[in-house]
Short mmCIF file of C-alpha atoms in Angstrom, two decimals:
data_model
loop_
_atom_site.label_atom_id
_atom_site.label_comp_id
_atom_site.label_asym_id
_atom_site.label_seq_id
_atom_site.Cartn_x
_atom_site.Cartn_y
_atom_site.Cartn_z
CA UNK A 151 -9.39 14.23 57.24
CA UNK A 152 -5.95 14.97 58.77
CA UNK A 153 -4.74 18.25 60.21
CA UNK A 154 -3.00 19.35 57.06
CA UNK A 155 -6.12 18.81 55.00
CA UNK A 156 -8.14 20.83 57.48
CA UNK A 157 -5.57 23.60 57.25
CA UNK A 158 -5.69 23.51 53.50
CA UNK A 159 -9.46 23.76 53.39
CA UNK A 160 -10.14 26.09 56.33
CA UNK A 161 -11.63 29.53 55.89
CA UNK A 162 -13.99 30.95 53.24
CA UNK A 163 -14.85 28.56 50.41
CA UNK A 164 -15.29 31.47 47.98
CA UNK A 165 -12.65 34.14 47.49
CA UNK A 166 -15.05 36.98 46.76
CA UNK A 167 -12.61 38.59 44.32
CA UNK A 168 -9.80 37.99 41.83
CA UNK A 169 -7.14 40.58 42.65
CA UNK A 170 -4.68 37.78 43.44
CA UNK A 171 -5.03 36.50 39.87
CA UNK A 172 -4.25 39.96 38.49
CA UNK A 173 -1.02 39.78 40.49
CA UNK A 174 -0.41 36.33 39.01
CA UNK A 175 -0.92 37.75 35.50
CA UNK A 176 1.72 40.41 36.17
CA UNK A 177 4.14 37.69 37.33
CA UNK A 178 3.37 35.70 34.17
CA UNK A 179 4.19 38.63 31.88
CA UNK A 180 7.37 39.45 33.80
CA UNK A 181 8.57 35.88 33.29
CA UNK A 182 7.67 36.08 29.59
CA UNK A 183 9.74 39.25 29.18
CA UNK A 184 12.55 37.64 31.17
CA UNK A 185 12.82 34.78 28.69
CA UNK A 186 12.46 37.01 25.62
CA UNK A 187 15.38 39.18 26.76
CA UNK A 188 17.37 36.05 27.60
CA UNK A 189 16.92 34.38 24.20
CA UNK A 190 17.28 37.29 21.78
CA UNK A 191 21.02 36.76 21.43
CA UNK A 192 20.55 33.08 20.57
CA UNK A 193 18.15 33.90 17.74
CA UNK A 194 20.51 36.59 16.43
CA UNK A 195 23.68 34.48 16.81
CA UNK A 196 24.19 33.82 13.04
CA UNK A 197 23.61 37.49 12.20
CA UNK A 198 25.93 38.76 14.91
CA UNK A 199 28.66 36.26 14.03
CA UNK A 200 28.48 37.22 10.36
CA UNK A 201 28.45 40.98 10.91
CA UNK A 202 30.79 41.24 13.90
CA UNK A 203 33.14 38.37 13.10
CA UNK A 204 32.71 36.39 16.31
CA UNK A 205 34.21 32.94 16.68
CA UNK A 206 32.39 30.07 18.38
CA UNK A 207 34.70 30.59 21.36
CA UNK A 208 33.68 34.26 21.55
CA UNK A 209 30.01 33.33 21.61
CA UNK A 210 30.63 30.57 24.15
CA UNK A 211 32.27 33.03 26.53
CA UNK A 212 29.38 35.48 26.14
CA UNK A 213 26.96 32.72 27.16
CA UNK A 214 29.29 31.65 29.99
CA UNK A 215 29.28 35.11 31.55
CA UNK A 216 25.49 35.23 31.52
CA UNK A 217 25.31 31.88 33.32
CA UNK A 218 27.98 32.90 35.82
CA UNK A 219 26.16 36.14 36.64
CA UNK A 220 22.87 34.27 36.92
CA UNK A 221 24.33 31.92 39.53
CA UNK A 222 25.97 34.76 41.46
CA UNK A 223 22.84 36.87 41.30
CA UNK A 224 20.62 34.07 42.58
CA UNK A 225 22.78 33.77 45.69
CA UNK A 226 22.72 37.51 46.33
CA UNK A 227 19.21 38.54 45.29
CA UNK A 228 17.23 36.33 47.65
CA UNK A 229 18.24 38.03 50.91
CA UNK A 230 17.89 41.43 49.22
CA UNK A 231 14.33 40.73 48.07
CA UNK A 232 13.40 39.31 51.46
CA UNK A 233 14.73 42.53 53.00
CA UNK A 234 13.20 45.15 50.68
CA UNK A 235 10.04 43.24 49.73
CA UNK A 236 8.54 41.94 46.53
CA UNK A 237 7.43 45.27 45.08
CA UNK A 238 10.73 47.15 45.16
CA UNK A 239 12.86 44.02 44.71
CA UNK A 240 11.06 43.09 41.49
CA UNK A 241 11.12 46.69 40.28
CA UNK A 242 14.88 46.96 40.78
CA UNK A 243 15.48 43.62 39.05
CA UNK A 244 13.50 44.37 35.90
CA UNK A 245 15.02 47.84 35.68
CA UNK A 246 18.52 46.36 35.74
CA UNK A 247 17.84 43.60 33.22
CA UNK A 248 15.93 45.91 30.85
CA UNK A 249 18.78 48.43 30.87
CA UNK A 250 21.19 45.56 30.21
CA UNK A 251 19.02 44.34 27.32
CA UNK A 252 19.09 47.82 25.79
CA UNK A 253 22.87 48.00 26.27
CA UNK A 254 23.33 45.14 23.78
CA UNK A 255 22.45 47.61 21.02
CA UNK A 256 25.38 49.83 21.99
CA UNK A 257 28.23 47.31 21.90
CA UNK A 258 29.99 45.34 19.18
CA UNK A 259 32.91 43.46 20.72
CA UNK A 260 32.71 40.11 22.52
CA UNK A 261 33.89 41.88 25.67
CA UNK A 262 31.11 44.45 25.39
CA UNK A 263 28.47 41.78 24.87
CA UNK A 264 29.91 39.75 27.76
CA UNK A 265 29.53 42.76 30.04
CA UNK A 266 25.96 43.35 28.86
CA UNK A 267 25.11 39.66 29.32
CA UNK A 268 26.65 39.68 32.81
CA UNK A 269 24.40 42.60 33.82
CA UNK A 270 21.44 40.85 32.22
CA UNK A 271 22.15 37.69 34.20
CA UNK A 272 22.36 39.61 37.47
CA UNK A 273 19.02 41.29 36.88
CA UNK A 274 17.18 38.24 35.52
CA UNK A 275 18.30 36.08 38.42
CA UNK A 276 15.83 37.88 40.69
CA UNK A 277 12.75 36.99 38.64
CA UNK A 278 11.80 33.66 40.18
CA UNK A 279 12.76 34.45 43.80
CA UNK A 280 10.65 37.63 43.63
CA UNK A 281 7.78 35.89 41.83
CA UNK A 282 7.55 32.93 44.22
CA UNK A 283 7.77 35.28 47.19
CA UNK A 284 4.84 37.22 45.70
CA UNK A 285 2.88 33.98 45.29
CA UNK A 286 3.54 33.11 48.94
CA UNK A 287 2.20 36.50 49.97
CA UNK A 288 -0.86 36.51 47.72
CA UNK A 289 -2.13 32.93 47.57
CA UNK A 290 -3.37 30.36 50.05
CA UNK A 291 -1.37 27.14 50.03
CA UNK A 292 -4.07 25.26 48.16
CA UNK A 293 -3.65 27.61 45.15
CA UNK A 294 0.09 28.30 45.23
CA UNK A 295 1.16 25.49 42.92
CA UNK A 296 -1.39 26.57 40.30
CA UNK A 297 -0.26 30.20 40.56
CA UNK A 298 3.39 29.12 40.31
CA UNK A 299 2.52 27.01 37.28
CA UNK A 300 0.85 29.94 35.54
CA UNK A 301 3.74 32.35 36.11
CA UNK A 302 6.22 29.63 35.16
CA UNK A 303 4.32 29.19 31.88
CA UNK A 304 5.59 32.65 30.98
CA UNK A 305 8.98 31.09 30.34
CA UNK A 306 7.51 28.93 27.61
CA UNK A 307 5.56 31.80 26.09
CA UNK A 308 8.79 33.79 25.95
CA UNK A 309 10.58 30.83 24.36
CA UNK A 310 7.84 30.66 21.70
CA UNK A 311 7.53 34.40 21.09
CA UNK A 312 11.23 35.09 20.63
CA UNK A 313 11.82 33.04 17.44
CA UNK A 314 8.53 34.37 16.04
CA UNK A 315 9.03 38.08 16.70
CA UNK A 316 12.77 38.78 16.83
CA UNK A 317 13.58 37.68 13.22
CA UNK A 318 10.84 39.98 11.91
CA UNK A 319 12.24 42.96 13.82
CA UNK A 320 15.84 42.19 12.83
CA UNK A 321 15.04 41.70 9.14
CA UNK A 322 13.08 44.94 8.92
CA UNK A 323 14.97 47.24 11.29
CA UNK A 324 18.30 45.58 12.11
CA UNK A 325 19.62 43.56 15.03
CA UNK A 326 20.03 46.60 17.29
CA UNK A 327 16.32 47.33 17.03
CA UNK A 328 15.58 43.82 18.24
CA UNK A 329 17.47 44.47 21.46
CA UNK A 330 15.92 47.93 21.87
CA UNK A 331 12.29 46.91 21.31
CA UNK A 332 12.46 43.82 23.51
CA UNK A 333 14.38 45.75 26.18
CA UNK A 334 11.67 48.41 26.35
CA UNK A 335 9.02 45.80 27.19
CA UNK A 336 10.39 45.62 30.72
CA UNK A 337 9.69 49.29 31.35
CA UNK A 338 6.09 48.89 30.19
CA UNK A 339 5.68 46.09 32.73
CA UNK A 340 7.45 48.14 35.41
CA UNK A 341 4.88 50.93 35.12
CA UNK A 342 2.02 48.47 35.59
CA UNK A 343 3.74 46.77 38.54
CA UNK A 344 4.44 49.98 40.43
CA UNK A 345 0.91 51.23 39.82
CA UNK A 346 -0.90 48.06 40.89
CA UNK A 347 1.17 45.96 43.28
CA UNK A 348 0.71 46.30 47.03
CA UNK A 349 1.00 43.70 49.81
CA UNK A 350 -2.40 42.08 50.44
CA UNK A 351 -2.90 43.85 53.79
CA UNK A 352 -2.50 47.25 52.10
CA UNK A 353 -4.08 46.74 48.69
CA UNK A 354 -6.97 49.21 48.23
CA UNK A 355 -8.86 46.98 45.76
CA UNK A 356 -8.69 43.78 47.81
CA UNK A 357 -11.93 42.87 49.53
CA UNK A 358 -12.01 41.70 53.12
CA UNK A 359 -13.41 38.37 51.92
CA UNK A 360 -10.58 37.74 49.46
CA UNK A 361 -8.00 38.73 52.08
CA UNK A 362 -9.55 36.21 54.48
CA UNK A 363 -9.47 33.60 51.72
CA UNK A 364 -5.77 34.26 51.12
CA UNK A 365 -4.98 34.11 54.82
CA UNK A 366 -7.23 31.14 55.60
CA UNK A 367 -4.61 28.37 55.55
CA UNK A 368 -1.58 30.47 56.42
CA UNK A 369 -1.88 30.26 60.18
CA UNK A 370 0.43 27.26 60.06
CA UNK A 371 2.94 28.84 57.71
CA UNK A 372 6.43 28.15 58.98
CA UNK A 373 6.64 31.10 61.33
CA UNK A 374 7.11 34.75 60.42
CA UNK A 375 10.63 35.59 61.57
CA UNK A 376 13.22 35.53 58.76
CA UNK A 377 16.04 32.99 58.95
CA UNK A 378 19.56 34.38 58.56
CA UNK A 379 20.89 33.52 55.08
CA UNK A 380 23.89 31.54 56.30
CA UNK A 381 21.69 29.55 58.68
CA UNK A 382 19.43 28.39 55.85
CA UNK A 383 22.06 25.78 54.98
CA UNK A 384 21.38 24.06 58.30
CA UNK A 385 17.88 23.06 57.25
CA UNK A 386 16.76 19.96 55.42
CA UNK A 387 14.31 21.94 53.31
CA UNK A 388 17.11 24.04 51.85
CA UNK A 389 19.16 21.00 50.88
CA UNK A 390 16.16 19.22 49.41
CA UNK A 391 15.56 22.22 47.15
CA UNK A 392 19.28 22.64 46.31
CA UNK A 393 19.72 19.01 45.28
CA UNK A 394 16.45 18.86 43.31
CA UNK A 395 17.34 22.02 41.39
CA UNK A 396 20.93 20.90 40.79
CA UNK A 397 19.76 17.59 39.32
CA UNK A 398 16.79 18.76 37.23
CA UNK A 399 17.38 22.36 36.13
CA UNK A 400 20.11 21.22 33.69
CA UNK A 401 17.46 19.28 31.77
CA UNK A 402 15.62 22.54 31.07
CA UNK A 403 18.88 24.17 29.98
CA UNK A 404 19.34 21.18 27.68
CA UNK A 405 16.00 21.98 26.04
CA UNK A 406 16.77 25.69 25.74
CA UNK A 407 20.27 25.49 24.30
CA UNK A 408 20.62 22.09 22.60
CA UNK A 409 17.29 21.17 20.98
CA UNK A 410 18.03 23.00 17.70
CA UNK A 411 21.33 21.13 17.48
CA UNK A 412 19.59 17.82 18.22
CA UNK A 413 16.96 18.39 15.54
CA UNK A 414 19.69 19.37 13.07
CA UNK A 415 21.92 16.38 13.77
CA UNK A 416 19.24 13.71 14.16
CA UNK A 417 16.55 14.90 11.73
CA UNK A 418 18.38 17.18 9.30
CA UNK A 419 16.53 20.39 10.20
CA UNK A 420 18.00 23.86 9.85
CA UNK A 421 17.28 27.47 10.84
CA UNK A 422 14.31 27.63 8.49
CA UNK A 423 12.71 24.35 9.57
CA UNK A 424 13.33 23.67 13.26
CA UNK A 425 10.98 26.50 14.33
CA UNK A 426 7.72 24.46 14.28
CA UNK A 427 9.17 21.55 16.32
CA UNK A 428 10.54 23.97 18.92
CA UNK A 429 7.23 25.80 19.15
CA UNK A 430 5.40 22.49 19.59
CA UNK A 431 7.76 21.52 22.43
CA UNK A 432 7.26 24.81 24.27
CA UNK A 433 3.50 24.77 23.78
CA UNK A 434 3.42 21.39 25.48
CA UNK A 435 5.68 22.78 28.19
CA UNK A 436 3.15 25.56 28.78
CA UNK A 437 0.39 23.01 29.30
CA UNK A 438 2.61 21.07 31.69
CA UNK A 439 3.46 24.13 33.73
CA UNK A 440 -0.16 24.96 34.38
CA UNK A 441 -1.29 21.32 34.54
CA UNK A 442 1.33 20.33 37.09
CA UNK A 443 0.36 23.21 39.35
CA UNK A 444 -3.32 22.44 38.87
CA UNK A 445 -2.80 18.77 39.75
CA UNK A 446 -1.42 19.27 43.25
CA UNK A 447 -3.85 22.11 43.96
CA UNK A 448 -6.75 19.90 42.84
CA UNK A 449 -5.55 16.98 44.98
CA UNK A 450 -5.28 19.19 48.05
CA UNK A 451 -8.75 20.66 47.47
CA UNK A 452 -10.09 17.10 47.22
CA UNK A 453 -8.79 16.11 50.64
CA UNK A 454 -5.17 15.07 50.09
CA UNK A 455 -2.62 16.46 52.51
CA UNK A 456 -0.22 19.10 51.22
CA UNK A 457 2.56 16.51 51.52
CA UNK A 458 0.70 13.92 49.43
CA UNK A 459 -0.60 16.43 46.89
CA UNK A 460 2.80 17.97 46.15
CA UNK A 461 4.70 14.67 46.05
CA UNK A 462 2.14 12.87 43.89
CA UNK A 463 2.38 15.72 41.38
CA UNK A 464 6.20 15.49 41.50
CA UNK A 465 6.00 11.71 40.98
CA UNK A 466 3.71 12.04 37.96
CA UNK A 467 6.08 14.61 36.47
CA UNK A 468 9.13 12.40 37.08
CA UNK A 469 7.46 9.41 35.40
CA UNK A 470 6.42 11.44 32.36
CA UNK A 471 10.05 12.45 31.75
CA UNK A 472 11.23 8.83 31.55
CA UNK A 473 10.37 8.22 27.84
CA UNK A 474 12.93 10.84 26.85
CA UNK A 475 15.56 8.06 26.98
CA UNK A 476 14.13 6.96 23.60
CA UNK A 477 14.08 10.43 22.00
CA UNK A 478 17.32 9.99 20.10
CA UNK A 479 16.51 6.47 18.86
CA UNK A 480 13.08 7.02 17.24
CA UNK A 481 13.22 7.64 13.50
CA UNK A 482 10.12 9.81 13.30
CA UNK A 483 10.48 13.55 13.87
CA UNK A 484 6.89 13.67 15.12
CA UNK A 485 7.59 10.98 17.70
CA UNK A 486 10.74 12.75 18.86
CA UNK A 487 8.89 16.06 19.23
CA UNK A 488 6.10 14.32 21.16
CA UNK A 489 8.52 12.58 23.55
CA UNK A 490 10.59 15.71 24.16
CA UNK A 491 7.48 17.88 24.42
CA UNK A 492 5.95 15.66 27.09
CA UNK A 493 9.26 15.67 28.97
CA UNK A 494 9.41 19.48 28.77
CA UNK A 495 5.82 19.66 30.01
CA UNK A 496 6.68 17.31 32.87
CA UNK A 497 9.71 19.42 33.79
CA UNK A 498 7.55 22.51 34.04
CA UNK A 499 4.96 20.67 36.12
CA UNK A 500 7.80 19.47 38.34
CA UNK A 501 9.15 23.02 38.69
CA UNK A 502 5.76 24.46 39.61
CA UNK A 503 5.48 22.07 42.55
CA UNK A 504 9.13 22.29 43.52
CA UNK A 505 8.86 26.08 43.74
CA UNK A 506 5.73 25.78 45.84
CA UNK A 507 7.46 23.34 48.18
CA UNK A 508 9.67 26.21 49.32
CA UNK A 509 6.68 28.30 50.40
CA UNK A 510 5.26 25.19 52.12
CA UNK A 511 8.35 24.68 54.27
CA UNK A 512 9.76 28.16 54.94
CA UNK A 513 8.42 31.44 56.31
CA UNK A 514 7.46 33.96 53.62
CA UNK A 515 10.28 36.19 54.87
CA UNK A 516 12.84 33.58 53.74
CA UNK A 517 11.25 32.24 50.55
CA UNK A 518 13.24 34.44 48.14
CA UNK A 519 16.51 33.53 49.86
CA UNK A 520 15.88 29.79 49.55
CA UNK A 521 14.74 30.24 45.95
CA UNK A 522 17.96 32.07 45.17
CA UNK A 523 20.16 29.41 46.72
CA UNK A 524 18.39 26.62 44.86
CA UNK A 525 18.38 28.55 41.61
CA UNK A 526 22.12 29.09 41.87
CA UNK A 527 22.58 25.34 42.35
CA UNK A 528 20.50 24.78 39.21
CA UNK A 529 22.61 27.27 37.25
CA UNK A 530 25.81 25.52 38.34
CA UNK A 531 24.27 22.21 37.31
CA UNK A 532 23.49 23.78 33.93
CA UNK A 533 27.10 24.84 33.46
CA UNK A 534 28.28 21.31 34.24
CA UNK A 535 25.64 19.94 31.87
CA UNK A 536 26.94 22.09 29.03
CA UNK A 537 30.45 20.69 29.46
CA UNK A 538 29.08 17.13 29.76
CA UNK A 539 26.95 17.38 26.62
CA UNK A 540 29.87 18.83 24.67
CA UNK A 541 32.16 16.01 25.75
CA UNK A 542 29.57 13.34 24.94
CA UNK A 543 28.84 14.72 21.49
CA UNK A 544 32.54 15.16 20.76
CA UNK A 545 33.61 11.66 21.79
CA UNK A 546 30.44 9.54 21.48
CA UNK A 547 28.62 11.46 18.77
CA UNK A 548 25.17 10.58 20.11
CA UNK A 549 22.52 12.11 22.35
CA UNK A 550 21.62 8.71 23.84
CA UNK A 551 23.75 9.10 27.03
CA UNK A 552 22.47 12.66 27.45
CA UNK A 553 18.82 11.66 27.33
CA UNK A 554 19.38 8.63 29.59
CA UNK A 555 20.81 10.99 32.18
CA UNK A 556 17.94 13.45 31.70
CA UNK A 557 15.29 10.76 32.07
CA UNK A 558 16.62 9.47 35.39
CA UNK A 559 17.35 12.80 37.10
CA UNK A 560 13.82 13.45 38.37
CA UNK A 561 13.19 10.14 40.11
CA UNK A 562 16.58 10.39 41.81
CA UNK A 563 15.77 13.96 42.89
CA UNK A 564 12.33 12.98 44.21
CA UNK A 565 13.80 10.14 46.25
CA UNK A 566 16.28 12.53 47.85
CA UNK A 567 13.55 15.11 48.51
CA UNK A 568 11.41 12.48 50.24
CA UNK A 569 14.32 11.24 52.36
CA UNK A 570 15.15 14.77 53.47
CA UNK A 571 11.52 15.89 53.85
CA UNK A 572 9.34 12.85 54.61
CA UNK A 573 6.53 15.26 55.51
CA UNK A 574 5.89 18.83 54.39
CA UNK A 575 2.23 19.26 55.26
CA UNK A 576 0.87 22.10 57.34
CA UNK A 577 0.98 20.23 60.66
CA UNK A 578 4.66 19.37 60.34
CA UNK A 579 6.13 22.29 58.42
CA UNK A 580 7.52 24.05 61.46
CA UNK A 581 9.38 21.02 62.91
CA UNK A 582 10.80 20.22 59.46
CA UNK A 583 12.18 23.73 59.06
CA UNK A 584 13.77 23.69 62.47
CA UNK A 585 15.13 20.17 62.28
CA UNK A 586 18.85 20.27 61.58
CA UNK A 587 21.33 17.71 60.41
CA UNK A 588 23.16 15.77 63.07
#
């Protein structure tokens, strides 16, 4: 057994409590609300265009301003959360995005919606940096990928819940009520978060045994002193995360924003019929999110090093995405849903381990900052992807080039991650973080 395995398995074998999983549940529900608020406008797009007279260009600009704010916010929110801490950083973020969600009910013009979406993007950008920082604080390394997978599954639950719930609200009470009711969910969560969340060292309900379990394999965490934001770009770990997010996040944006169009163009579905295929895809994505996190955690518990456990899980995820290159050529809708669903599941498994890689290679005081930088790179990649997909569909008229690109992105990203970070286990985390280019 090598040093990293010993680090991963040191300390109490039994946690003696489950407070950390209550924290994980709160992170899961925050991510669910995040995606519900994000997707409401997409579900209501036909209604809003019909009632308010928007053009496709108007709607495109509204979406653009959300993505722009999301990228800007990810760059800014990381250092802020690292400075003020998970509790108040998360509270401020969900307050901002919930107020922005409510503001959609008060505006009518494209400019008004663009402003509301910009504020929503700024607030929502803090979700994953704050959540992964909380995971780093509350979980031993051997459980972090599983915890990240569970909270990341909230994105898929939100993607499933929105097309189920929002049309019912809008049909019965109007589109403004849809924004109001979903926006209020954030304040319900906020009350629970402020009442329950404390750092592990100060949580009144946390037993000494569970605290020891959480701290057991953190002695070799990559130091405790925060790294200045601008200096993070000198480290290989930052660039590994930036490049991996830039290459693979756009595939998730492809699923979120283009699957209905794909099902309509390739299989003749419409607003009334593409719901079940989308739900099936996101249900599979939920399983992948949790399964990918479970896989690396299980490997580490069974004696694999942190380096081997994380990278084997990333490799499995990358391989499972590959069949998506055939998604636009199969004639069967069921086959297409299965291929895309497995790819979506693999993406979420990939993300769970990629997020955890940050907490493996950086001090907890810098996790949110690195998450923000990488998330911004992913958002920029998503903006480029949107232009690329539009050009391909306009001039080629087929999703084949799009899915070929999507299928290859993960293996390319994993190769780059391995070149930049040949080891990320507990015995070599500190040298990796401090090793600079040149």
